[in-house]
Short mmCIF file of C-alpha atoms in Angstrom, two decimals:
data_model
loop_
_atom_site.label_atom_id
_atom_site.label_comp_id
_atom_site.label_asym_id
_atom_site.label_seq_id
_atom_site.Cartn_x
_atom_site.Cartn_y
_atom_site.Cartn_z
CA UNK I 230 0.00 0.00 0.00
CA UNK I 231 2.48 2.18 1.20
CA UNK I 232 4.67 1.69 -2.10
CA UNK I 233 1.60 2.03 -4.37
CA UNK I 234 1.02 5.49 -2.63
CA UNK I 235 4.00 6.92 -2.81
CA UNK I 236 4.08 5.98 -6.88
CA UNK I 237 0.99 7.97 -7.04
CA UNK I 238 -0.79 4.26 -8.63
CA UNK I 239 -3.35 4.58 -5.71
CA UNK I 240 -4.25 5.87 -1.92
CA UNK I 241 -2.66 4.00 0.55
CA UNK I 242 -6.17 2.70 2.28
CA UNK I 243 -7.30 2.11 -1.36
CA UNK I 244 -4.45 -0.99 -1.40
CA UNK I 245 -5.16 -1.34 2.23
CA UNK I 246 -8.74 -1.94 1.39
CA UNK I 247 -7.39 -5.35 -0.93
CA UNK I 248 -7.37 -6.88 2.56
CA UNK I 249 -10.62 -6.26 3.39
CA UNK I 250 -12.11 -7.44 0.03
CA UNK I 251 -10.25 -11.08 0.45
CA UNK I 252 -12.45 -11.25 3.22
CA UNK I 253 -16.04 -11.14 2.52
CA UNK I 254 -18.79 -13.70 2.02
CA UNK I 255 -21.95 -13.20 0.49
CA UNK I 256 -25.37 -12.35 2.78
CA UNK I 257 -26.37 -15.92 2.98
CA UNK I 258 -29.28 -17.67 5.00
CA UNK I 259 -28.35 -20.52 6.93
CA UNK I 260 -30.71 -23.13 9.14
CA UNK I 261 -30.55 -20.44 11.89
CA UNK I 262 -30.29 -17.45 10.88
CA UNK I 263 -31.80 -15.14 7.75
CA UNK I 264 -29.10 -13.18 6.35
CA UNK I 265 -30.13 -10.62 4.40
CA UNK I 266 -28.30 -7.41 2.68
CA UNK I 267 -31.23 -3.76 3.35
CA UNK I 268 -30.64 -0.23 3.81
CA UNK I 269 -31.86 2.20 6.43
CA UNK I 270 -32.28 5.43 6.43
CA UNK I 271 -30.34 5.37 2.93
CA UNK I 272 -27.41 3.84 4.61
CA UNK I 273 -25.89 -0.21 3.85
CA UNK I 274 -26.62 -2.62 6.41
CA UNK I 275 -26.72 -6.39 6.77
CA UNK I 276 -29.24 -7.70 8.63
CA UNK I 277 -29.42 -10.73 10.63
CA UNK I 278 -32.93 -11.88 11.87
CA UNK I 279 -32.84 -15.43 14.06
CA UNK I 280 -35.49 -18.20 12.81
CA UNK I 281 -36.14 -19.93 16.04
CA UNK I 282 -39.73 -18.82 17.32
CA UNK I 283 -39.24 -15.31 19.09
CA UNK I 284 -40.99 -16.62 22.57
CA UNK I 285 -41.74 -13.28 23.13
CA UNK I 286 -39.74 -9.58 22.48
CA UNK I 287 -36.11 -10.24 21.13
CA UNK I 288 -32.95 -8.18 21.96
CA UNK I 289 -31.12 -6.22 19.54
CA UNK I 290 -27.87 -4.96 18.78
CA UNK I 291 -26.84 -2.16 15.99
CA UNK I 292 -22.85 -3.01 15.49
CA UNK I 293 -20.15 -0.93 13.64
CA UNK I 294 -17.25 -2.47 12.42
CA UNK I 295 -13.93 -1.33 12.74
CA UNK I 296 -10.92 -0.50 9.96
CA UNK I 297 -9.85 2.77 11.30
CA UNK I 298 -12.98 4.56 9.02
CA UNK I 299 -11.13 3.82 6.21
CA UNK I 300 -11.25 -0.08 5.91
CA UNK I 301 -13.63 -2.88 6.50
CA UNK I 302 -17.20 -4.53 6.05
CA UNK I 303 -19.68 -5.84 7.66
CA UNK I 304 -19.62 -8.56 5.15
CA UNK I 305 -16.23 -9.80 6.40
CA UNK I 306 -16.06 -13.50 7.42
CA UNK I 307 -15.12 -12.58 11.19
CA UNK I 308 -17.78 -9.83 11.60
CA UNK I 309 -20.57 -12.03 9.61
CA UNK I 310 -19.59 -15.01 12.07
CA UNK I 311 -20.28 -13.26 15.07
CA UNK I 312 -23.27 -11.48 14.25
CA UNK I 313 -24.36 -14.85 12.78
CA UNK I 314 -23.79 -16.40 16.44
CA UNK I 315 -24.88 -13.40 18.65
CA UNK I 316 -28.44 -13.81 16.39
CA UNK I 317 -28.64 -17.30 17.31
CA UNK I 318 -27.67 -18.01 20.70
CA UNK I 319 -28.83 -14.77 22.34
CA UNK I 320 -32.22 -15.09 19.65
CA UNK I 321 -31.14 -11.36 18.98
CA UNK I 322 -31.13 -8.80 15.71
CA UNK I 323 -28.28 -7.58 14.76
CA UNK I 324 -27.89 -4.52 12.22
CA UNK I 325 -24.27 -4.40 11.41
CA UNK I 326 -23.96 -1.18 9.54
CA UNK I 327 -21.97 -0.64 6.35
CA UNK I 328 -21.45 3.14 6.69
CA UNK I 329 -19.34 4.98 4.22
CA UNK I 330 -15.52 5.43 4.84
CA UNK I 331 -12.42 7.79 4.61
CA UNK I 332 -10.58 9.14 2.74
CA UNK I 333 -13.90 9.65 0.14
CA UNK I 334 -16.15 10.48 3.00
CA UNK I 335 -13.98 11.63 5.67
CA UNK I 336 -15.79 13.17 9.66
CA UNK I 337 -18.87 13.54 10.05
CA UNK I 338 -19.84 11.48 7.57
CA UNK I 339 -19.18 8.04 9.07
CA UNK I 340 -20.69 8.96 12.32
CA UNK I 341 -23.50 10.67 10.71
CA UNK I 342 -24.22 7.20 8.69
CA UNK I 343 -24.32 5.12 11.88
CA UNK I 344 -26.07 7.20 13.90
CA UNK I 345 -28.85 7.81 11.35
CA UNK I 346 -29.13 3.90 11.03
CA UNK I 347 -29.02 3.53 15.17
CA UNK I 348 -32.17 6.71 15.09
CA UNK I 349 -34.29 4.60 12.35
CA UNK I 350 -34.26 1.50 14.24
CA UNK I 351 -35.23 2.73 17.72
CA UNK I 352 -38.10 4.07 16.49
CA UNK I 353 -40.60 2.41 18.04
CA UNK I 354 -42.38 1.37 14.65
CA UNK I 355 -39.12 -0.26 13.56
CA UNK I 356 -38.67 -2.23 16.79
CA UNK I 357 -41.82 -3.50 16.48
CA UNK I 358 -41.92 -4.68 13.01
CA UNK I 359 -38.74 -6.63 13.91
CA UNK I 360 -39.96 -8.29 17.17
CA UNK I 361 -37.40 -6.32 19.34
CA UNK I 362 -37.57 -5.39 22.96
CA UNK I 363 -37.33 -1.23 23.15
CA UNK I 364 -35.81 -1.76 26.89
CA UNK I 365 -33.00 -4.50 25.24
CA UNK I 366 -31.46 -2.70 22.57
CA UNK I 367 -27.54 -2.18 22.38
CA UNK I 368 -24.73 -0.55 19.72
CA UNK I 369 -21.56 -2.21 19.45
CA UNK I 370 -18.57 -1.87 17.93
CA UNK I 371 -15.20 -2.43 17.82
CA UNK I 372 -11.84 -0.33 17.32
CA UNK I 373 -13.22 2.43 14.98
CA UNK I 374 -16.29 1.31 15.31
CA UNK I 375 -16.10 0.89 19.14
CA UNK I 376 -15.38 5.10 18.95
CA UNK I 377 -18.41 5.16 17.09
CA UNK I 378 -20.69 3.28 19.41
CA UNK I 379 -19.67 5.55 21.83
CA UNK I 380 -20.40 8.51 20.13
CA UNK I 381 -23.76 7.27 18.78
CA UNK I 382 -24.27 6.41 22.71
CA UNK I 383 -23.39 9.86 23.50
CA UNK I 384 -24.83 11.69 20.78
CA UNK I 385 -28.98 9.72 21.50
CA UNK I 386 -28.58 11.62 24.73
CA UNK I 387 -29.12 15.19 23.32
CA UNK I 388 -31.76 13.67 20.34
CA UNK I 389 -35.33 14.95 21.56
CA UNK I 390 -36.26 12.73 19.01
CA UNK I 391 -35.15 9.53 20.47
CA UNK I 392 -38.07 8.17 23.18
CA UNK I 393 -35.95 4.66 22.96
CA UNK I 394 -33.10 4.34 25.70
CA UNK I 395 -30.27 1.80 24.91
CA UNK I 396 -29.39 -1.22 27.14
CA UNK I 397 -26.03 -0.93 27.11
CA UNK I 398 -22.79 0.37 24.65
CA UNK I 399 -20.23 -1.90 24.01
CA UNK I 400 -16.73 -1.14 23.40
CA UNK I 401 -14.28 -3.67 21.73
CA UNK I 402 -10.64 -1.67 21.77
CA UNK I 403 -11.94 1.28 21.14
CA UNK I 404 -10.49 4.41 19.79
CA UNK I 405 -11.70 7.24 21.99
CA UNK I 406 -9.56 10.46 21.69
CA UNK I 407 -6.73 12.29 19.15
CA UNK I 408 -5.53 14.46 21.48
CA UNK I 409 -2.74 12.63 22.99
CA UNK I 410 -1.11 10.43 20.40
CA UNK I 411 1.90 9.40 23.24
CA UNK I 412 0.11 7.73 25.91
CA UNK I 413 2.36 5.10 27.72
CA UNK I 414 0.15 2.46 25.23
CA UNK I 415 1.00 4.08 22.31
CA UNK I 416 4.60 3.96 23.55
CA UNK I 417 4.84 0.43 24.79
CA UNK I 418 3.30 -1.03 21.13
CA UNK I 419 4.52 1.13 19.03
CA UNK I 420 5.23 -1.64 16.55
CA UNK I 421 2.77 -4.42 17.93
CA UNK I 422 0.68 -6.21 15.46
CA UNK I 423 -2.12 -5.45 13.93
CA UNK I 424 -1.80 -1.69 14.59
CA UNK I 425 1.56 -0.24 15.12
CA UNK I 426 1.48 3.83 16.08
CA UNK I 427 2.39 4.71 12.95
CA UNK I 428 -1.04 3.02 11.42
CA UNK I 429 -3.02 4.53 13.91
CA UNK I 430 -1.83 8.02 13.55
CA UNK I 431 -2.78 7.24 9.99
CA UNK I 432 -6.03 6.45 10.79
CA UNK I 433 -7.11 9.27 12.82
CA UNK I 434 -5.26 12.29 10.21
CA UNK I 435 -6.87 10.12 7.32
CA UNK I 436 -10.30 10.23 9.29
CA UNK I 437 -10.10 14.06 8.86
CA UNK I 438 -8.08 14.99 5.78
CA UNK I 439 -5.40 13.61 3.50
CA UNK I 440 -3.03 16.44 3.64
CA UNK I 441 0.32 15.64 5.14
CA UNK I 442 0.39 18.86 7.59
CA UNK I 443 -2.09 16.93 9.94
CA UNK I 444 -0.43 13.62 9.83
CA UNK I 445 2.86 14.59 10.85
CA UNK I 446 1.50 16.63 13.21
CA UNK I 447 0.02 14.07 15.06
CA UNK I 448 2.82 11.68 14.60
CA UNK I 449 5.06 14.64 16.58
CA UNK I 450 1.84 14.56 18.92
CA UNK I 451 2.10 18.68 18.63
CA UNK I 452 -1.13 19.27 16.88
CA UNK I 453 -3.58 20.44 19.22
CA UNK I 454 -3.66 24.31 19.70
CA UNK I 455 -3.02 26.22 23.02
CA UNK I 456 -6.48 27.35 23.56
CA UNK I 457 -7.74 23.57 23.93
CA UNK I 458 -5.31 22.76 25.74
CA UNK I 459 -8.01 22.63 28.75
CA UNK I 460 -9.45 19.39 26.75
CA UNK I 461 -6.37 17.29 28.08
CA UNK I 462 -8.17 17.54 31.52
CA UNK I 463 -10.66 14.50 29.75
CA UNK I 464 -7.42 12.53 28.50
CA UNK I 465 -4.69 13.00 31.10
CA UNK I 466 -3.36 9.82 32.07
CA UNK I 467 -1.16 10.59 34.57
CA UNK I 468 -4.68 10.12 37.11
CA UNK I 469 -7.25 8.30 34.80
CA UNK I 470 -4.68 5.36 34.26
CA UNK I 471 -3.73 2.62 37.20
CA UNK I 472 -0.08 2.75 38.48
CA UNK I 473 1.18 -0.39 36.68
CA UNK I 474 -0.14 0.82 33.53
CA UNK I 475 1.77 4.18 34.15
CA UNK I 476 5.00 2.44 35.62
CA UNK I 477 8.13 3.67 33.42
CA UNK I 478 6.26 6.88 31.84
CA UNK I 479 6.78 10.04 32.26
CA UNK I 480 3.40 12.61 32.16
CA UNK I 481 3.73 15.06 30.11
CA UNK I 482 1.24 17.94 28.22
CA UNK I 483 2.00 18.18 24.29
CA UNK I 484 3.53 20.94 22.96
CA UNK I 485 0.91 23.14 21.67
CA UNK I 486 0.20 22.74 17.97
CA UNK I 487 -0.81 24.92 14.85
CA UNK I 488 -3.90 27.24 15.33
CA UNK I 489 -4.36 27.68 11.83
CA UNK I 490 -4.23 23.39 10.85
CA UNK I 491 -6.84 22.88 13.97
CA UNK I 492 -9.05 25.43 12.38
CA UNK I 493 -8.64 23.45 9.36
CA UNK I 494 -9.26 20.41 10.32
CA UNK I 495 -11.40 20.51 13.77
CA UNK I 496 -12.87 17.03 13.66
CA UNK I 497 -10.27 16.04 16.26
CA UNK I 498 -11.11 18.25 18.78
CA UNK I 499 -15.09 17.26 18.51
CA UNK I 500 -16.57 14.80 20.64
CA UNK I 501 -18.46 13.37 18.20
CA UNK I 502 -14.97 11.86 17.12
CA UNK I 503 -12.88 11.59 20.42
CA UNK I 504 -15.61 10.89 22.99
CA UNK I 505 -13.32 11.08 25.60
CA UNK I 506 -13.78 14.76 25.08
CA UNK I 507 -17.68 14.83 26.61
CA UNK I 508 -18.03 16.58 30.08
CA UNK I 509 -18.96 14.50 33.16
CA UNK I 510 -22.29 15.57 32.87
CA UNK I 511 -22.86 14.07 30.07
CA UNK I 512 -21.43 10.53 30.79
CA UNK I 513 -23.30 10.91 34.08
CA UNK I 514 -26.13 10.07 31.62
CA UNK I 515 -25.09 7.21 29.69
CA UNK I 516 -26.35 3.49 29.53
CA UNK I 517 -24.05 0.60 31.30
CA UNK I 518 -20.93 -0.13 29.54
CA UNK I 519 -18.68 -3.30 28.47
CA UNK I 520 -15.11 -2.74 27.55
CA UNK I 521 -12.78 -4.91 26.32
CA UNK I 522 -9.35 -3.84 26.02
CA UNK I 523 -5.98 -5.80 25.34
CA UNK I 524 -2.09 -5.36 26.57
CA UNK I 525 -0.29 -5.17 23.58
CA UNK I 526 -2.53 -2.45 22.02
CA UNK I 527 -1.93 1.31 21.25
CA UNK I 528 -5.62 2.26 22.13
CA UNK I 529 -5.36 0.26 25.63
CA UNK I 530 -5.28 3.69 27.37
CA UNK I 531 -8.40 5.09 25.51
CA UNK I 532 -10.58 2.30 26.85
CA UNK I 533 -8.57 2.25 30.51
CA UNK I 534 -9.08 6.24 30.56
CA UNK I 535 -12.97 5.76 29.57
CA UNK I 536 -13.43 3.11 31.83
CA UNK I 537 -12.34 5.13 34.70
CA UNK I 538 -14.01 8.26 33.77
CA UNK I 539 -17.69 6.21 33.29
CA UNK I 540 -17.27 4.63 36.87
CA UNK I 541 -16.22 7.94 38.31
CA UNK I 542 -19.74 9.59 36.60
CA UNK I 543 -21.82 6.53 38.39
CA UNK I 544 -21.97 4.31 35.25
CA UNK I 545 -22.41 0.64 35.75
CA UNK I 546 -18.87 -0.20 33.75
CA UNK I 547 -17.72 -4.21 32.97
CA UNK I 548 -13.98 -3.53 32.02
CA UNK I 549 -12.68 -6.76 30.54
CA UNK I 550 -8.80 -6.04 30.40
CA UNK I 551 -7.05 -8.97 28.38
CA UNK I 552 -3.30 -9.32 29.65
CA UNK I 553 -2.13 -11.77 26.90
CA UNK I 554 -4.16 -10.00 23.90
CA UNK I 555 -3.47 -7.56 20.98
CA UNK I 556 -5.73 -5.51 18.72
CA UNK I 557 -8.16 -7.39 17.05
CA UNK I 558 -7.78 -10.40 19.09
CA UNK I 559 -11.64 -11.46 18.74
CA UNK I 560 -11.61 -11.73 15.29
CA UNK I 561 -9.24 -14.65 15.43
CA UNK I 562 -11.93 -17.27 15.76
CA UNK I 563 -11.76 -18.82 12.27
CA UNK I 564 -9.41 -20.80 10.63
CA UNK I 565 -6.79 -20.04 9.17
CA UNK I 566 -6.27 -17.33 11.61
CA UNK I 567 -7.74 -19.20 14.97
CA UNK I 568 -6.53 -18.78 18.29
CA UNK I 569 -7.64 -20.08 21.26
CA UNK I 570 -7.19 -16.22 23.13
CA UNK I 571 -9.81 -14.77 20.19
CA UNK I 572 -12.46 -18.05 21.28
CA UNK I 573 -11.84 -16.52 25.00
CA UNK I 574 -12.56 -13.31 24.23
CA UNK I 575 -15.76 -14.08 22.08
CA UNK I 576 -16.92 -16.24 24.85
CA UNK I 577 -16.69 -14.03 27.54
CA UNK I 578 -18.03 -10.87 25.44
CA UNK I 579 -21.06 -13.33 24.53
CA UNK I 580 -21.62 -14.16 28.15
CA UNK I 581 -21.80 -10.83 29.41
CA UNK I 582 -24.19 -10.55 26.37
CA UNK I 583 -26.51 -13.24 27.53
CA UNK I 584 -26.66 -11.80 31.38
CA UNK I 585 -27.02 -7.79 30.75
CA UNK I 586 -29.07 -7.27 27.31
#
């Protein structure tokens, strides 16, 4: 990808996005499950209805897939295999939400897609023309898409036109904040698999614009401007991170970036993107969380930090931290990529599943 980019043949995320198109299967039916390929609300989604008789309401889950916003499908073997088995076993719908990506469609957009899918299907019509419980509906999501769960969580909070409350928001590794690129995480797995620092910072600058200013910016972690520099209250790790996670590091506040390229390019310093950013008022307000985050991971800290900051605003929070895991871990439940710590993972994630939705 990289060598494709710089010979001008194509984006980097473009070759990137090769990957992601080895891995899809087709929206097909099986004895359990009906697998079907809809939109709503204009935006891509696969939808996965269970067959067994209902027995009465049914959960629900709306999912969002990760890829940084600039990879991925819901169509991909290890996303359709778990929303196949959370359908199934937990007799549940799951929406798992194709929305558009970066660099072509770069912040708002891809929030804007999933949240307009997670507003259609709470409405109370919807829910009822599917079978589903209004009191057991969750979003999900995982890496990207674990930042945008959380902001869709956040964001249904301020709708007046949202009556439906969710269940719960889960967070698989989830990105939550481009403020401080140089957390001890970031530090410690710099070049861990399957997302070194140098991805990641890719990620977020490509999530926002393509221009190079940004990116290196962020890679020097000196690109948010003096005047927010009250924001790093929500990220500092130095007291929302436990002592062995801190052990060896140094805190620090970044050197205050460019003005002018934060004027540009504010999407980093919204929220709706970095939901670490909302006040404790507004967490104070959110439905019960599960997090799952992993060791050998650059956004450990984002989930740690969130985790601590829900608990401290009275939010029931399940913080699964994995010890002997890396990024991505749960998708590693099918051959030829299986391992037994991705089965652990998905177990445990389905359990909580079963007992709180």
């Amino acid at each position: 990808s990289e060598a494709a980019d710089l010979l001008g043949l194509m984006h980097y995320m473009e070759g990137m996005r090769l990957i992601t198109a080895l891995e899809l299967v087709p929206a097909k039916s099986d004895e359990n499950v009906t697998v079907t390929n809809a939109e709503f609300s204009n935006v891509p989604v696969r939808l996965y209805l269970p067959r067994r008789a209902p027995g009465g309401l049914r959960r629900a889950m709306v999912y969002f897939h990760g890829g940084g916003w600039c990879l991925g499908d819901a169509g991909m073997k290890s996303y359709d295999h778990m929303s196949r088995r959370i359908s199934n076993e937990l007799n549940a719908v799951v929406v798992s939400v194709n929305y558009r990506l970066a660099p072509e469609h770069r912040f708002p957009i891809p929030f804007e897609d999933v949240y307009s899918v997670a507003k259609f299907f709470l409405q109370s019509q919807v829910l009822a023309q599917y079978g589903v419980d209004p009191t057991r509906v969750c979003v999900a999501g995982d890496s990207a898409g674990g930042n945008l769960a959380a902001a869709v969580a956040q964001q249904l909070l301020e709708d007046p036109e949202v009556k439906t409350k969710l269940k719960a928001q889960i967070l698989l590794y989830p990105a939550l904040q481009a403020l401080d690129l140089d957390l001890p995480s970031y530090r410690d797995n710099a070049n861990k698999p399957l997302l070194p620092r140098s991805l990641m910072v890719r990620f977020w600058s490509e999530y926002f614009t393509s221009d190079p200013a940004l990116r290196e910016a962020m890679d020097s972690n000196g690109h948010v401007p003096a005047e927010s520099g009250p924001l790093f209250q929500f990220v500092n790790w130095s007291r929302l991170l436990p002592a062995e996670m801190r052990q060896g590091h140094e805190y620090g506040v970044p050197a205050p970036g460019s003005a002018e390229l934060a004027q540009r390019y504010p999407g980093f310093l919204d929220p709706r993107a970095s939901p670490l950013l909302a006040s404790d008022a507004r967490l104070r307000r959110l439905p019960p969380a599960y997090i799952l985050t992993c060791e050998h991971d650059v956004l450990r800290d984002d989930g740690v930090m969130y985790a601590h900051r829900l608990r401290a605003a009275g939010v029931p929070v399940t913080h699964h931290h994995a010890k002997d895991a890396f990024h991505g871990a749960m998708m590693f439940v099918l051959r030829p990529f299986e391992m037994a710590v991705g089965h652990r993972l998905l177990n445990t994630y389905m359990d909580w599943l079963n007992e709180n939705l």
